[in-house]
Amino acid sequence: MRQAILTAPKHVVINNEAVAPDLRNLKPNEVLINVKRIGICGSEIHSYHGLHPATKYPVVQGHEFSAVVVEVGSEVTNCKKGDKVTARPQLVCGKCGPCRRGQYNVCENLKVEAFQADGAAQDYFVTTAERVVVLPEDMSLDEGAMIEPCAVGAHASERTDVVDKNVVVSGAGTIGILVAQFCKARGARKVLITDVSDYRLEKAKECGIECVANVAKTTLKDAVKDLFGDEGYQVGFEVAGVESSIRSLMETIEKGSSIVIVGVFAKDPAISMFYLGEHELTLIGSMMYRHEDYETAVAFVSKGIVNLKPLISNRFPFEEYADAYQFIDDNRTTAMKVIIDLDETPCQQ
């Protein structure tokens, strides 16, 4: 069995001699899956560069994936052999305060596969039934591998009320475009997405986000004035993970409004306490998702409410995992969602 292991920053190795899970050891609540597709996440790129503060090395990669069920434990009832599935990568204690009140996504002892625990970048993988989500038969394996980032958008867009409010999403990467789509679907009045890349903004348009602004060519203040006029905007989403992004949102959002922090910052930003206090802004964190967010993501994608297809930019076979990371590094403005295809054969040189 193959595994893709991040052994140290910028060092990915393929282990072709990993031991496959033994069916005889499958616990009653466990599910053995054959992994088919893996999406590479921005957080994994942080780990690749040694910039993710909670990553341990070595660690098997992969937490965005789709798979086919090989076998289920004796107590599993929510999926069966042959089902197409994905699964949440969160390992939680179930005992801490957040877990007891249902906020297990911020478990005090949270471990996330591909960061603090081995992930699904391997041919066969064992997960638990309560984390499994069955995919519709007509959903592609590529789309199934994107349900995880889609669930991030589902969760973030519900962290504050967006109904009949004007919204600015700062950052048109995969997550930003998904957040923008969910805000539209949840009843936002107008949604503006910003970035410094025209390519990414065009991708946002392909996904149905008509209002875009390149903040390398115009200020956010001017873009907001052009679109919203005197209405301004009442909700901001920081998805770029850079200081200038959060500062611009705080400076331009309507007083008394809310900004949801979705992006991962490689370096803590310096923010204006004046705007935070004097404008009575609310900064809201957003951490991953819960099971209902996965279910919402599957429903919205299967119904065509959220469009994932334009976001898939490149594909690599499993053996070229390290090349995929390097490709993302070399093509920061054009690489959107890069998919690892475990069924694809590497090109022969």
CSV table of C-alpha atoms in Angstrom, one decimal:
chain,number,residue,atom,x,y,z
A,1,MET,CA,0.0,0.0,0.0
A,2,ARG,CA,1.2,3.5,-0.8
A,3,GLN,CA,1.4,6.4,1.6
A,4,ALA,CA,2.4,10.1,1.0
A,5,ILE,CA,4.3,11.3,4.1
A,6,LEU,CA,5.5,14.8,5.0
A,7,THR,CA,8.6,13.8,6.9
A,8,ALA,CA,9.9,17.4,7.3
A,9,PRO,CA,9.2,20.8,5.8
A,10,LYS,CA,9.5,20.6,2.0
A,11,HIS,CA,10.1,16.9,2.1
A,12,VAL,CA,7.4,14.5,0.9
A,13,VAL,CA,8.2,10.9,0.4
A,14,ILE,CA,6.1,8.0,-1.1
A,15,ASN,CA,6.2,4.9,1.0
A,16,ASN,CA,5.2,2.0,-1.3
A,17,GLU,CA,5.5,-0.6,1.4
A,18,ALA,CA,3.0,0.5,4.0
A,19,VAL,CA,1.0,-2.2,5.6
A,20,ALA,CA,-2.7,-2.1,4.6
A,21,PRO,CA,-5.3,-2.3,7.4
A,22,ASP,CA,-6.3,-5.8,8.3
A,23,LEU,CA,-10.1,-6.4,8.1
A,24,ARG,CA,-9.9,-8.7,11.0
A,25,ASN,CA,-9.0,-5.8,13.2
A,26,LEU,CA,-11.9,-3.6,12.1
A,27,LYS,CA,-13.8,-2.3,15.1
A,28,PRO,CA,-17.6,-2.3,15.3
A,29,ASN,CA,-17.8,1.4,14.6
A,30,GLU,CA,-15.1,1.6,12.0
A,31,VAL,CA,-15.2,1.9,8.2
A,32,LEU,CA,-12.5,0.7,5.8
A,33,ILE,CA,-12.3,2.9,2.7
A,34,ASN,CA,-10.4,2.8,-0.6
A,35,VAL,CA,-9.3,6.4,-1.1
A,36,LYS,CA,-9.8,7.7,-4.7
A,37,ARG,CA,-9.1,11.4,-4.8
A,38,ILE,CA,-7.4,13.9,-2.4
A,39,GLY,CA,-7.6,17.7,-2.5
A,40,ILE,CA,-4.5,19.6,-1.4
A,41,CYS,CA,-5.4,22.3,1.2
A,42,GLY,CA,-3.8,25.7,1.8
A,43,SER,CA,-3.2,24.6,5.4
A,44,GLU,CA,-1.2,21.7,4.1
A,45,ILE,CA,0.9,24.1,2.1
A,46,HIS,CA,1.6,25.9,5.4
A,47,SER,CA,2.7,22.6,6.8
A,48,TYR,CA,4.9,21.9,3.8
A,49,HIS,CA,6.7,25.2,4.5
A,50,GLY,CA,7.0,24.5,8.2
A,51,LEU,CA,4.7,27.4,8.9
A,52,HIS,CA,1.7,25.6,10.5
A,53,PRO,CA,2.1,25.8,14.2
A,54,ALA,CA,0.2,22.6,15.0
A,55,THR,CA,1.7,20.2,12.5
A,56,LYS,CA,3.8,17.3,13.7
A,57,TYR,CA,6.4,15.5,11.5
A,58,PRO,CA,6.4,12.9,10.1
A,59,VAL,CA,2.7,12.8,9.2
A,60,VAL,CA,0.7,11.1,6.4
A,61,GLN,CA,-1.0,13.8,4.2
A,62,GLY,CA,-4.5,14.2,3.1
A,63,HIS,CA,-7.7,15.4,4.8
A,64,GLU,CA,-9.8,16.4,1.8
A,65,PHE,CA,-10.8,13.1,0.1
A,66,SER,CA,-13.4,10.9,-1.6
A,67,ALA,CA,-13.4,7.2,-1.3
A,68,VAL,CA,-15.3,3.9,-1.8
A,69,VAL,CA,-16.3,1.8,1.2
A,70,VAL,CA,-14.5,-1.6,1.3
A,71,GLU,CA,-16.0,-2.9,4.5
A,72,VAL,CA,-17.9,-1.7,7.6
A,73,GLY,CA,-17.8,-2.8,11.2
A,74,SER,CA,-20.6,-4.8,12.8
A,75,GLU,CA,-22.4,-1.7,14.3
A,76,VAL,CA,-22.2,0.6,11.2
A,77,THR,CA,-25.6,1.5,9.8
A,78,ASN,CA,-25.0,4.8,7.9
A,79,CYS,CA,-23.0,3.4,5.0
A,80,LYS,CA,-22.4,0.1,3.3
A,81,LYS,CA,-19.8,-1.6,1.1
A,82,GLY,CA,-19.6,0.1,-2.3
A,83,ASP,CA,-20.8,3.5,-1.2
A,84,LYS,CA,-19.0,6.6,-2.3
A,85,VAL,CA,-18.1,8.6,0.8
A,86,THR,CA,-16.0,11.3,2.4
A,87,ALA,CA,-15.3,11.8,6.1
A,88,ARG,CA,-14.5,14.5,8.6
A,89,PRO,CA,-10.8,14.5,9.6
A,90,GLN,CA,-11.4,15.7,13.2
A,91,LEU,CA,-10.4,13.5,16.1
A,92,VAL,CA,-12.1,14.8,19.2
A,93,CYS,CA,-12.2,13.8,22.9
A,94,GLY,CA,-16.0,14.1,23.5
A,95,LYS,CA,-15.4,15.1,27.1
A,96,CYS,CA,-14.2,18.7,27.2
A,97,GLY,CA,-16.4,21.7,27.6
A,98,PRO,CA,-16.7,22.5,23.8
A,99,CYS,CA,-17.4,18.9,23.0
A,100,ARG,CA,-20.1,18.6,25.7
A,101,ARG,CA,-21.9,21.6,24.3
A,102,GLY,CA,-21.7,20.4,20.7
A,103,GLN,CA,-18.7,22.5,19.5
A,104,TYR,CA,-16.4,19.6,18.9
A,105,ASN,CA,-14.8,21.5,16.0
A,106,VAL,CA,-13.0,23.4,18.7
A,107,CYS,CA,-12.4,20.4,21.0
A,108,GLU,CA,-9.7,21.2,23.7
A,109,ASN,CA,-7.9,18.1,22.6
A,110,LEU,CA,-8.6,18.3,18.8
A,111,LYS,CA,-6.4,16.4,16.4
A,112,VAL,CA,-6.8,16.8,12.7
A,113,GLU,CA,-5.7,14.1,10.3
A,114,ALA,CA,-2.8,15.2,8.1
A,115,PHE,CA,-1.6,17.6,10.9
A,116,GLN,CA,-1.6,16.0,14.3
A,117,ALA,CA,-2.6,12.5,13.1
A,118,ASP,CA,-2.0,10.5,10.0
A,119,GLY,CA,-4.3,11.5,7.1
A,120,ALA,CA,-5.9,9.7,4.2
A,121,ALA,CA,-3.1,10.0,1.6
A,122,GLN,CA,-2.9,6.3,1.3
A,123,ASP,CA,-4.7,3.6,-0.7
A,124,TYR,CA,-6.7,2.2,2.2
A,125,PHE,CA,-7.7,4.1,5.3
A,126,VAL,CA,-9.8,3.4,8.4
A,127,THR,CA,-12.2,6.1,9.7
A,128,THR,CA,-15.2,6.0,12.1
A,129,ALA,CA,-18.8,5.8,11.1
A,130,GLU,CA,-19.9,9.0,12.9
A,131,ARG,CA,-17.5,11.0,10.7
A,132,VAL,CA,-18.6,9.4,7.4
A,133,VAL,CA,-20.8,11.2,4.9
A,134,VAL,CA,-22.3,9.3,2.0
A,135,LEU,CA,-22.0,11.0,-1.4
A,136,PRO,CA,-24.8,11.0,-4.0
A,137,GLU,CA,-24.2,8.4,-6.7
A,138,ASP,CA,-24.1,11.1,-9.4
A,139,MET,CA,-21.5,13.2,-7.6
A,140,SER,CA,-18.1,12.9,-9.1
A,141,LEU,CA,-15.1,11.7,-7.0
A,142,ASP,CA,-13.4,15.1,-7.7
A,143,GLU,CA,-16.4,16.9,-6.2
A,144,GLY,CA,-16.5,14.5,-3.3
A,145,ALA,CA,-12.9,15.4,-2.5
A,146,MET,CA,-13.9,19.0,-2.3
A,147,ILE,CA,-16.7,18.6,0.2
A,148,GLU,CA,-14.3,19.3,3.1
A,149,PRO,CA,-13.4,22.8,1.9
A,150,CYS,CA,-17.0,23.3,0.9
A,151,ALA,CA,-18.0,22.5,4.5
A,152,VAL,CA,-15.6,25.2,5.6
A,153,GLY,CA,-17.6,27.7,3.5
A,154,ALA,CA,-20.9,26.3,4.9
A,155,HIS,CA,-19.7,26.8,8.5
A,156,ALA,CA,-18.1,30.2,8.1
A,157,SER,CA,-21.1,31.6,6.3
A,158,GLU,CA,-23.3,30.7,9.3
A,159,ARG,CA,-21.0,32.3,11.9
A,160,THR,CA,-23.0,35.5,11.6
A,161,ASP,CA,-26.3,36.5,10.0
A,162,VAL,CA,-25.8,37.4,6.3
A,163,VAL,CA,-29.5,37.6,5.3
A,164,ASP,CA,-30.3,40.8,3.4
A,165,LYS,CA,-26.9,42.2,4.2
A,166,ASN,CA,-24.1,43.4,2.0
A,167,VAL,CA,-21.0,41.2,2.2
A,168,VAL,CA,-17.4,41.5,1.3
A,169,VAL,CA,-15.2,38.4,1.0
A,170,SER,CA,-11.5,39.3,1.0
A,171,GLY,CA,-9.5,36.6,-0.8
A,172,ALA,CA,-10.7,34.7,-3.9
A,173,GLY,CA,-8.9,31.4,-3.4
A,174,THR,CA,-10.9,28.2,-3.2
A,175,ILE,CA,-12.3,28.9,0.3
A,176,GLY,CA,-13.1,32.5,-0.4
A,177,ILE,CA,-15.1,31.6,-3.5
A,178,LEU,CA,-16.9,28.9,-1.6
A,179,VAL,CA,-17.7,31.3,1.3
A,180,ALA,CA,-19.0,33.9,-1.3
A,181,GLN,CA,-21.3,31.2,-2.9
A,182,PHE,CA,-22.7,30.2,0.5
A,183,CYS,CA,-23.4,33.8,1.4
A,184,LYS,CA,-25.4,34.2,-1.8
A,185,ALA,CA,-27.2,31.0,-1.1
A,186,ARG,CA,-28.0,32.0,2.4
A,187,GLY,CA,-29.7,35.3,1.4
A,188,ALA,CA,-27.1,38.0,1.3
A,189,ARG,CA,-28.2,41.1,-0.6
A,190,LYS,CA,-25.0,41.7,-2.5
A,191,VAL,CA,-21.6,39.9,-2.3
A,192,LEU,CA,-18.3,41.5,-3.4
A,193,ILE,CA,-15.2,39.3,-3.5
A,194,THR,CA,-11.7,40.8,-3.7
A,195,ASP,CA,-8.3,39.6,-4.6
A,196,VAL,CA,-5.0,40.8,-6.2
A,197,SER,CA,-5.3,38.2,-9.0
A,198,ASP,CA,-7.6,38.7,-12.0
A,199,TYR,CA,-7.4,35.0,-12.7
A,200,ARG,CA,-8.9,34.1,-9.4
A,201,LEU,CA,-11.6,36.8,-9.7
A,202,GLU,CA,-12.5,35.3,-13.1
A,203,LYS,CA,-12.9,31.9,-11.4
A,204,ALA,CA,-15.2,33.6,-8.9
A,205,LYS,CA,-17.3,34.9,-11.8
A,206,GLU,CA,-17.5,31.4,-13.3
A,207,CYS,CA,-18.9,30.2,-9.9
A,208,GLY,CA,-21.6,32.9,-10.1
A,209,ILE,CA,-20.1,35.7,-8.0
A,210,GLU,CA,-20.7,38.6,-10.3
A,211,CYS,CA,-19.2,41.4,-8.2
A,212,VAL,CA,-15.4,41.4,-8.0
A,213,ALA,CA,-12.6,43.9,-7.4
A,214,ASN,CA,-8.9,43.6,-7.8
A,215,VAL,CA,-7.5,45.5,-4.8
A,216,ALA,CA,-4.1,45.8,-6.4
A,217,LYS,CA,-5.7,48.1,-8.9
A,218,THR,CA,-8.3,49.9,-6.8
A,219,THR,CA,-8.8,50.5,-3.1
A,220,LEU,CA,-11.3,48.4,-1.2
A,221,LYS,CA,-12.9,51.7,-0.1
A,222,ASP,CA,-13.5,52.7,-3.7
A,223,ALA,CA,-14.7,49.3,-4.7
A,224,VAL,CA,-17.2,49.2,-1.8
A,225,LYS,CA,-18.5,52.7,-2.7
A,226,ASP,CA,-18.9,51.7,-6.4
A,227,LEU,CA,-21.0,48.6,-5.6
A,228,PHE,CA,-22.8,49.4,-2.4
A,229,GLY,CA,-23.1,53.2,-2.6
A,230,ASP,CA,-24.4,54.7,0.7
A,231,GLU,CA,-25.6,51.3,1.9
A,232,GLY,CA,-22.0,50.2,2.7
A,233,TYR,CA,-21.6,46.6,3.9
A,234,GLN,CA,-22.4,44.9,7.2
A,235,VAL,CA,-20.5,41.6,7.1
A,236,GLY,CA,-16.9,40.9,6.1
A,237,PHE,CA,-15.0,37.6,5.6
A,238,GLU,CA,-11.2,37.6,5.9
A,239,VAL,CA,-10.1,34.6,3.8
A,240,ALA,CA,-6.7,35.9,2.5
A,241,GLY,CA,-4.8,35.4,5.7
A,242,VAL,CA,-2.7,38.6,5.3
A,243,GLU,CA,-2.5,41.8,7.5
A,244,SER,CA,-3.5,44.3,4.8
A,245,SER,CA,-6.7,42.3,4.2
A,246,ILE,CA,-8.0,42.4,7.8
A,247,ARG,CA,-7.0,46.0,8.2
A,248,SER,CA,-8.8,47.1,5.1
A,249,LEU,CA,-12.0,45.3,6.2
A,250,MET,CA,-11.9,46.9,9.6
A,251,GLU,CA,-11.3,50.4,8.1
A,252,THR,CA,-14.2,50.1,5.5
A,253,ILE,CA,-17.0,48.1,7.1
A,254,GLU,CA,-20.0,49.8,8.5
A,255,LYS,CA,-19.7,50.6,12.2
A,256,GLY,CA,-21.2,48.0,14.5
A,257,SER,CA,-20.7,45.2,12.0
A,258,SER,CA,-19.0,41.8,12.1
A,259,ILE,CA,-15.9,40.3,10.4
A,260,VAL,CA,-15.5,36.6,10.3
A,261,ILE,CA,-11.9,35.4,10.3
A,262,VAL,CA,-11.5,32.3,8.1
A,263,GLY,CA,-8.0,32.6,6.7
A,264,VAL,CA,-4.9,31.0,8.3
A,265,PHE,CA,-2.3,33.7,9.0
A,266,ALA,CA,1.4,32.6,8.7
A,267,LYS,CA,2.2,35.6,10.8
A,268,ASP,CA,0.0,37.3,13.3
A,269,PRO,CA,-1.3,40.6,11.9
A,270,ALA,CA,-1.1,44.0,13.6
A,271,ILE,CA,-4.7,45.3,13.7
A,272,SER,CA,-6.2,48.7,14.6
A,273,MET,CA,-7.6,48.6,18.1
A,274,PHE,CA,-9.1,52.0,17.3
A,275,TYR,CA,-11.4,50.6,14.6
A,276,LEU,CA,-12.2,47.5,16.8
A,277,GLY,CA,-13.2,49.6,19.8
A,278,GLU,CA,-14.4,52.9,18.5
A,279,HIS,CA,-16.4,51.4,15.7
A,280,GLU,CA,-17.7,48.6,18.0
A,281,LEU,CA,-16.7,45.9,15.5
A,282,THR,CA,-17.1,42.2,16.2
A,283,LEU,CA,-14.4,39.8,15.1
A,284,ILE,CA,-15.6,36.2,14.9
A,285,GLY,CA,-13.4,33.1,14.5
A,286,SER,CA,-14.4,30.3,12.3
A,287,MET,CA,-12.8,26.8,12.9
A,288,MET,CA,-13.4,24.1,10.3
A,289,TYR,CA,-16.9,22.7,10.5
A,290,ARG,CA,-19.3,20.3,12.1
A,291,HIS,CA,-21.1,17.3,10.7
A,292,GLU,CA,-24.1,19.3,9.6
A,293,ASP,CA,-21.9,21.5,7.6
A,294,TYR,CA,-20.7,18.5,5.6
A,295,GLU,CA,-24.3,17.5,5.0
A,296,THR,CA,-25.2,21.0,3.9
A,297,ALA,CA,-22.2,21.1,1.6
A,298,VAL,CA,-23.2,17.8,-0.1
A,299,ALA,CA,-26.8,19.0,-0.5
A,300,PHE,CA,-25.8,22.4,-2.0
A,301,VAL,CA,-23.4,20.8,-4.4
A,302,SER,CA,-25.7,18.1,-5.5
A,303,LYS,CA,-28.5,20.6,-6.1
A,304,GLY,CA,-26.2,22.9,-8.1
A,305,ILE,CA,-26.5,25.7,-5.6
A,306,VAL,CA,-22.7,25.7,-5.1
A,307,ASN,CA,-20.5,25.2,-8.1
A,308,LEU,CA,-17.2,23.4,-7.6
A,309,LYS,CA,-16.2,22.5,-11.1
A,310,PRO,CA,-14.4,25.8,-12.1
A,311,LEU,CA,-12.2,25.5,-9.0
A,312,ILE,CA,-10.5,22.3,-10.0
A,313,SER,CA,-7.4,23.6,-11.7
A,314,ASN,CA,-4.9,20.7,-11.9
A,315,ARG,CA,-4.5,17.0,-11.3
A,316,PHE,CA,-1.5,14.9,-10.3
A,317,PRO,CA,-1.1,11.1,-9.9
A,318,PHE,CA,-0.3,9.9,-6.4
A,319,GLU,CA,3.3,9.2,-7.1
A,320,GLU,CA,3.8,12.9,-8.0
A,321,TYR,CA,2.5,14.2,-4.6
A,322,ALA,CA,5.7,16.3,-4.0
A,323,ASP,CA,5.5,17.7,-7.5
A,324,ALA,CA,1.9,18.9,-6.8
A,325,TYR,CA,3.2,20.8,-3.8
A,326,GLN,CA,6.0,22.4,-5.8
A,327,PHE,CA,3.5,23.2,-8.6
A,328,ILE,CA,1.3,25.1,-6.1
A,329,ASP,CA,4.4,27.0,-4.9
A,330,ASP,CA,5.4,27.9,-8.5
A,331,ASN,CA,1.9,28.9,-9.5
A,332,ARG,CA,0.4,30.7,-6.5
A,333,THR,CA,-2.0,32.9,-8.6
A,334,THR,CA,-3.4,30.3,-10.9
A,335,ALA,CA,-3.4,27.1,-8.9
A,336,MET,CA,-6.8,26.7,-7.3
A,337,LYS,CA,-7.8,23.2,-6.1
A,338,VAL,CA,-5.2,20.7,-7.0
A,339,ILE,CA,-6.4,17.1,-7.0
A,340,ILE,CA,-4.4,14.0,-6.4
A,341,ASP,CA,-5.8,11.1,-8.4
A,342,LEU,CA,-4.9,7.7,-6.8
A,343,ASP,CA,-6.2,5.9,-9.9
A,344,GLU,CA,-4.1,7.9,-12.4
A,345,THR,CA,-0.9,6.4,-13.8
A,346,PRO,CA,2.2,8.6,-13.7
A,347,CYS,CA,3.5,9.8,-17.1
A,348,GLN,CA,6.5,7.9,-18.3
A,349,GLN,CA,9.5,10.1,-19.1
